[in-house]
GROMACS .gro file of C-alpha atoms in nm:
model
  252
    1UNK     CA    1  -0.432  -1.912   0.830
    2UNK     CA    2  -0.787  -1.835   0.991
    3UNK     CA    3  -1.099  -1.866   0.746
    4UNK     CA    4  -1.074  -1.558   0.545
    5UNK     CA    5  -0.711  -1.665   0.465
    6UNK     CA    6  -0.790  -1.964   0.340
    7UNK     CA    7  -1.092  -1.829   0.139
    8UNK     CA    8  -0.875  -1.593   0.013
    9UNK     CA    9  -0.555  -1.821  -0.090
   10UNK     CA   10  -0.792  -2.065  -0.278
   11UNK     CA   11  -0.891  -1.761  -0.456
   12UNK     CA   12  -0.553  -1.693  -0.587
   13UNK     CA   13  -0.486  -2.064  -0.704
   14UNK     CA   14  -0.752  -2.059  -0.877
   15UNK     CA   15  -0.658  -1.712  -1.078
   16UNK     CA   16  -0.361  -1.842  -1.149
   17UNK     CA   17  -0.480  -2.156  -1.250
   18UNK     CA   18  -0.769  -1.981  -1.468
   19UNK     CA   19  -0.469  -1.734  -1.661
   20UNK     CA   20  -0.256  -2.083  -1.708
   21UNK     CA   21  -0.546  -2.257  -1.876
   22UNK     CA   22  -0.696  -1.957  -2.062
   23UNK     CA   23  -0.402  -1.787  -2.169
   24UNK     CA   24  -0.561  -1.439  -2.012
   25UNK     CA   25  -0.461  -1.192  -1.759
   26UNK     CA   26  -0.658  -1.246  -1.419
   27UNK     CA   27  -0.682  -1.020  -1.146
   28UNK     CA   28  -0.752  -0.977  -0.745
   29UNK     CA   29  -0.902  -0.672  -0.641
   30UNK     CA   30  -0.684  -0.420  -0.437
   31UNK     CA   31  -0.499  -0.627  -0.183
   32UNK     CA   32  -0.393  -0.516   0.143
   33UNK     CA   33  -0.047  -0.560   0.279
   34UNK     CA   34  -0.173  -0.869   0.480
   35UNK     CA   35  -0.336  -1.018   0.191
   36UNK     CA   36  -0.025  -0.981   0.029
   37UNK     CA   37   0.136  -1.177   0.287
   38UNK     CA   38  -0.127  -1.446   0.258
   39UNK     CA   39  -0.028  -1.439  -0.138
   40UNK     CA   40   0.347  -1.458  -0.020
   41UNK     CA   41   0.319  -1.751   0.178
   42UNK     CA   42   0.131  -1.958  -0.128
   43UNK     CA   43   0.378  -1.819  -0.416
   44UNK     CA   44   0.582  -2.129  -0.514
   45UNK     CA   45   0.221  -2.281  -0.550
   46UNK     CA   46   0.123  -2.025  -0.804
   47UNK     CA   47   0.510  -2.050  -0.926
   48UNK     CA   48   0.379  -2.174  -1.291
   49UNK     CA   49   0.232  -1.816  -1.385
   50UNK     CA   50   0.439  -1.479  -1.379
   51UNK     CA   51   0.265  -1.254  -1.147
   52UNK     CA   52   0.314  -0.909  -1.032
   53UNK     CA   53   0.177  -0.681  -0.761
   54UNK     CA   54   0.108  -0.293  -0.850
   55UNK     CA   55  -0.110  -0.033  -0.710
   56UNK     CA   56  -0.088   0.267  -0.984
   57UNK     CA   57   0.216   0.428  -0.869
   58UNK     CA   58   0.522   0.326  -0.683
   59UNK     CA   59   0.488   0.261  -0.322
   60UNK     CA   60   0.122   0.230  -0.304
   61UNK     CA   61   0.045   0.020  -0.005
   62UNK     CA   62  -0.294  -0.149  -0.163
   63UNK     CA   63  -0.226  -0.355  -0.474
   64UNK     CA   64  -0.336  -0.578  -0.762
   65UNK     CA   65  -0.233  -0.884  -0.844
   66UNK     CA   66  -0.198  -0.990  -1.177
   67UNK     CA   67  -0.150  -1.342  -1.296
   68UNK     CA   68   0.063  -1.359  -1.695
   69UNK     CA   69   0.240  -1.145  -1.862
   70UNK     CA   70   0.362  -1.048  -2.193
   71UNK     CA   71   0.620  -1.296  -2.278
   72UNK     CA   72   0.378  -1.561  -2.210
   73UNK     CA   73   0.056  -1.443  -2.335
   74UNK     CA   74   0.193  -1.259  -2.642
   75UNK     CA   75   0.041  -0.933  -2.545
   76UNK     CA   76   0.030  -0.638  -2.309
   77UNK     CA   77  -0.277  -0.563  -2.089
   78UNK     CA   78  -0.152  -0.371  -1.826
   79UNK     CA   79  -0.367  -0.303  -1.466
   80UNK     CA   80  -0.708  -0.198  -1.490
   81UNK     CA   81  -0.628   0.064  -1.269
   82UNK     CA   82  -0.789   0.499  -1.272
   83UNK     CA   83  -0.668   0.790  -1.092
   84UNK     CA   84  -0.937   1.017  -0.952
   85UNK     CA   85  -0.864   1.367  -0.869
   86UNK     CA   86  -1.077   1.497  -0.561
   87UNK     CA   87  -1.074   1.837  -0.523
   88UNK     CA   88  -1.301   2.117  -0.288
   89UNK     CA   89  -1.561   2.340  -0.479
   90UNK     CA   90  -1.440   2.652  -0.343
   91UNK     CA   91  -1.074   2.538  -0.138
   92UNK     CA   92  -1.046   2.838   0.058
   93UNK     CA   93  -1.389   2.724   0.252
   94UNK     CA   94  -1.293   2.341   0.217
   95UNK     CA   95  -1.199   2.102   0.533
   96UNK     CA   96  -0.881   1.970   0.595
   97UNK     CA   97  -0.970   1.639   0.502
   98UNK     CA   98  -0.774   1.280   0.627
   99UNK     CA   99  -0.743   0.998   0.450
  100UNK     CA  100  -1.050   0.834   0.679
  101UNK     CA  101  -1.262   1.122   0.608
  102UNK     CA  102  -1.218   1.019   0.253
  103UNK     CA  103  -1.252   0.653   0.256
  104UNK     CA  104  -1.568   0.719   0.452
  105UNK     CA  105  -1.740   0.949   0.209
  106UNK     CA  106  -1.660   0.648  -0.068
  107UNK     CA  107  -1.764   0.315   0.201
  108UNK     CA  108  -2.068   0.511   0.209
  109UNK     CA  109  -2.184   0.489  -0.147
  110UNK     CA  110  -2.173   0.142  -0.113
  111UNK     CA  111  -1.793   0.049  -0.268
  112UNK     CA  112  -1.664  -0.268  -0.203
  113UNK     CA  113  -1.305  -0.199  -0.043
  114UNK     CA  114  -1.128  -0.416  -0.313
  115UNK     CA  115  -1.236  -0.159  -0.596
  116UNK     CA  116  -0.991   0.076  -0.401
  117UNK     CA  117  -0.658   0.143  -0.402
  118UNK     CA  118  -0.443   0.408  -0.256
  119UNK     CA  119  -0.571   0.777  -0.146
  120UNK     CA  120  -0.263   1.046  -0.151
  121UNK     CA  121  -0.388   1.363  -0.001
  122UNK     CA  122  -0.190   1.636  -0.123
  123UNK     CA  123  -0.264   1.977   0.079
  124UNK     CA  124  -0.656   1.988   0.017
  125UNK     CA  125  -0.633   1.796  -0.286
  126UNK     CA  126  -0.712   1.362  -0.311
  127UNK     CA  127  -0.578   1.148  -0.538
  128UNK     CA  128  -0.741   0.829  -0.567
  129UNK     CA  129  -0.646   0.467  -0.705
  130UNK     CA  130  -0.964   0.280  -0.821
  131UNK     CA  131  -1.064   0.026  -1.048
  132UNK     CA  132  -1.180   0.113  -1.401
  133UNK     CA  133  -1.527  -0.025  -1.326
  134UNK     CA  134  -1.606   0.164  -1.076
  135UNK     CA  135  -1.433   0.481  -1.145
  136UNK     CA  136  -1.731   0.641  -1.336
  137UNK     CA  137  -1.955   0.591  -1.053
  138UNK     CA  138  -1.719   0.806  -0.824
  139UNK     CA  139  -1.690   1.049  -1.067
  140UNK     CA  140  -2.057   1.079  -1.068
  141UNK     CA  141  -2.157   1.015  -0.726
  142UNK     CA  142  -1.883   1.180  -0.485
  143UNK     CA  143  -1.964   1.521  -0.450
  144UNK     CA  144  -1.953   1.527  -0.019
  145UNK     CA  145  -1.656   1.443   0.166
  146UNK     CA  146  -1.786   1.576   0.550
  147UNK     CA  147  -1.864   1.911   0.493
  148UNK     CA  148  -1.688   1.961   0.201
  149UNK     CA  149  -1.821   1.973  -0.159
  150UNK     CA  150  -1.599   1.816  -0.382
  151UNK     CA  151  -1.574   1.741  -0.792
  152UNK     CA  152  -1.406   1.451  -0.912
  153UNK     CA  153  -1.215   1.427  -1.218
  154UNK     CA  154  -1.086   1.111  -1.436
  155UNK     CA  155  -0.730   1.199  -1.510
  156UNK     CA  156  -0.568   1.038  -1.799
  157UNK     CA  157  -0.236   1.051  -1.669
  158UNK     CA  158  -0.074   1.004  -1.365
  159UNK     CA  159   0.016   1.393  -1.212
  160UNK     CA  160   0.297   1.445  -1.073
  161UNK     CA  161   0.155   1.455  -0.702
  162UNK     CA  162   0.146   1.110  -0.674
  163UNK     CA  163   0.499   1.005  -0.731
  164UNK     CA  164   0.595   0.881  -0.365
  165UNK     CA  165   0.742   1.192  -0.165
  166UNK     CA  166   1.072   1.060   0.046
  167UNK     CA  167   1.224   1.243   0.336
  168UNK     CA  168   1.537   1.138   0.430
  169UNK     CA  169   1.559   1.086   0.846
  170UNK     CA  170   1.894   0.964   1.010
  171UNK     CA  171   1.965   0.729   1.326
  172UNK     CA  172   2.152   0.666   1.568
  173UNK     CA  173   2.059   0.274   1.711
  174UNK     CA  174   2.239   0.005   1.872
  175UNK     CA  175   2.180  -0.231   1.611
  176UNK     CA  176   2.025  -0.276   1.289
  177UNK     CA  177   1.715  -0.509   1.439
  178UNK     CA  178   1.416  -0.405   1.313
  179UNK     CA  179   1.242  -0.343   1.636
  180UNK     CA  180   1.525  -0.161   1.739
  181UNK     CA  181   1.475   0.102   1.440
  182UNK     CA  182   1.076   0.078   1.448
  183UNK     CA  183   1.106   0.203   1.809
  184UNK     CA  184   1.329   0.491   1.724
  185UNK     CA  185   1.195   0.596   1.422
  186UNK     CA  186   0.807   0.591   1.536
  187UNK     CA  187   0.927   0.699   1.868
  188UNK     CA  188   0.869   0.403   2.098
  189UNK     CA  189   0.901   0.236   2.362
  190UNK     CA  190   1.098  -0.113   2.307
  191UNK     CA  191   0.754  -0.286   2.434
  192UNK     CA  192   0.522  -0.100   2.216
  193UNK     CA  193   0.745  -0.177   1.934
  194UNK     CA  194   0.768  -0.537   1.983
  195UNK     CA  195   0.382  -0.509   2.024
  196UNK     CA  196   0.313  -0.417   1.681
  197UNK     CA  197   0.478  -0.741   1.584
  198UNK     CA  198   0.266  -0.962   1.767
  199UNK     CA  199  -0.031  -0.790   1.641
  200UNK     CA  200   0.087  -0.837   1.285
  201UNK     CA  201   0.135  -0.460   1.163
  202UNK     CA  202   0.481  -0.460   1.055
  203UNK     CA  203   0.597  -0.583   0.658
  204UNK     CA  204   0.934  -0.636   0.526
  205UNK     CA  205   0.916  -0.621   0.154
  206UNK     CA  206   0.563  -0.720   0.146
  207UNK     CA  207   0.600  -1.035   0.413
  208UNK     CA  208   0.461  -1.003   0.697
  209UNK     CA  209   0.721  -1.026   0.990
  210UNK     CA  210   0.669  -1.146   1.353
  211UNK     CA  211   1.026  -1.246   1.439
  212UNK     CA  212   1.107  -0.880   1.629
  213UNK     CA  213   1.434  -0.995   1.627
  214UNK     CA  214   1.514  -0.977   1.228
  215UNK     CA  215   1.800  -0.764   1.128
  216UNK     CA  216   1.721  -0.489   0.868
  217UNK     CA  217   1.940  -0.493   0.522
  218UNK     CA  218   1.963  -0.218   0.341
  219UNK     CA  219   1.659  -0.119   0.032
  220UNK     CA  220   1.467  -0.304   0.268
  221UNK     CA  221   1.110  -0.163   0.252
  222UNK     CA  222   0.918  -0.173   0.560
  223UNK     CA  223   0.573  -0.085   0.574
  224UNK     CA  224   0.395  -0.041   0.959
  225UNK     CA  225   0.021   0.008   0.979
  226UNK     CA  226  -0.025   0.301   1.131
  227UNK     CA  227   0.272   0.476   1.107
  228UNK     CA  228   0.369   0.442   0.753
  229UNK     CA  229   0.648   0.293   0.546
  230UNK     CA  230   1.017   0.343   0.501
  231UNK     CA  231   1.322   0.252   0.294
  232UNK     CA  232   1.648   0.134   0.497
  233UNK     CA  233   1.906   0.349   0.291
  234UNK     CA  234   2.197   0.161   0.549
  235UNK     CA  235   2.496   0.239   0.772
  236UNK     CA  236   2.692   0.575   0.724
  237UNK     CA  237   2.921   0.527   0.989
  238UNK     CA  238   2.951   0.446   1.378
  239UNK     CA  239   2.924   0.697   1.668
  240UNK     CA  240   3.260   0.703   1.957
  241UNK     CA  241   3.003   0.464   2.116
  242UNK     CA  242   2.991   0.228   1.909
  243UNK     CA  243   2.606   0.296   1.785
  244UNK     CA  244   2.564   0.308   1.424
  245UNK     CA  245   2.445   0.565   1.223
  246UNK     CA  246   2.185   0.522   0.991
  247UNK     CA  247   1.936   0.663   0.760
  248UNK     CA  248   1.591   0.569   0.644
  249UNK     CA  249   1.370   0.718   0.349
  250UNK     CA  250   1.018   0.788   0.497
  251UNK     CA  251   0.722   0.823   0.273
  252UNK     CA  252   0.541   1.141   0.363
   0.00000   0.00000   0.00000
């Protein structure tokens, strides 16, 4: 572990440590899939105190993580955790926004990054995963995203537009190694695939992998900075060649 790391898995002892003593819920701010890996790594030390990772929606990349739960503590109090609808003035004059434009706009009212959580852009529409404190702020401070007026709205339920979307894509590979099916699926090359290994971008249900060689099961989820995230749905057969056939849900 380099500095931050270690700064950061101290951090998470000592939440767990706090909700043990306390009897309380404690939380991290929105974690990133390698700070999840650095809590992975350290989770039989935290092994005394039920803890659970969610973002506001399934298959949200950035997530909290909570330390007790409701067996333990005797009562529920769920994630601390808004959904902010962005949406343009007048849409028909509006950008097409990406999701950089967006984190921009918000870095540049001053947010810290852990008070954020997911943004699912949805045609010309954002939907944002904050933390309660700072969700009023948004609300009343976004108004710009580039050139693009926008109005922000506290939703008090989740909309349907942010349940994951899943497109099924089939394979044909050699094998089931995961660099083998990173390669294909992000089309390419063997090198370039093996590269995003050794520069720590690729996740296999929230641990970090950097073995290129590791065989994929299937409901693996595999997440690839950069390029997205994917569900191994498995085998469905072998070609004359002997290559297997396979198919992957991608999140789009």
């Amino acid at each position: 572990m380099n500095r931050d790391e270690e700064f950061l898995a101290k951090r998470i002892k000592d939440l767990a440590d706090q909700s043990y003593r306390t009897g309380l819920y404690t939380y991290t701010g929105f974690l990133n899939q390698q700070e999840q890996a650095v809590y992975n790594s350290i989770k039989k030390e935290t092994a005394s105190v039920t803890a659970c990772l969610f973002g506001g929606a399934q298959g949200c990349e950035r997530q909290l993580l909570r330390f007790g739960d409701e067996e333990s503590l005797g009562y529920d109090a769920g994630f601390p955790i808004c959904c902010i609808e962005i949406k343009p003035l007048i849409e028909k004059f509006a950008d097409t926004l990406t999701h950089r434009d967006y984190l921009g706009a918000l870095m540049h009212l001053g947010i810290d990054r852990s008070t954020l959580g997911d943004i699912m852009i949805r045609e010309k529409t954002a939907y944002l995963f904050c933390l309660e404190k700072i969700a009023s702020f948004i609300t009343d401070n976004l108004d710009q995203v580039r050139h693009t007026h926008v109005q922000c709205s506290l939703l008090e339920k989740m909309p349907e537009a942010v349940r994951p979307q899943l497109q099924a894509v089939k394979l044909i590979v050699p094998s089931m190694r995961l660099d083998v099916i990173i390669a294909k699926l992000c089309h390419l090359s063997r090198s370039q695939s093996i590269a995003l290994f050794r520069e720590k971008k690729i996740f296999v249900n929230g641990a970090q992998q950097e073995n290129n060689s590791g065989v994929l099961k299937e409901q693996d989820v595999v997440s690839i900075r950069g390029y997205g995230k994917f569900i191994c749905d498995g085998i469905f057969g072998e070609t004359k060649k002997g290559n297997l056939n396979i198919q992957v849900s991608k999140y789009v």
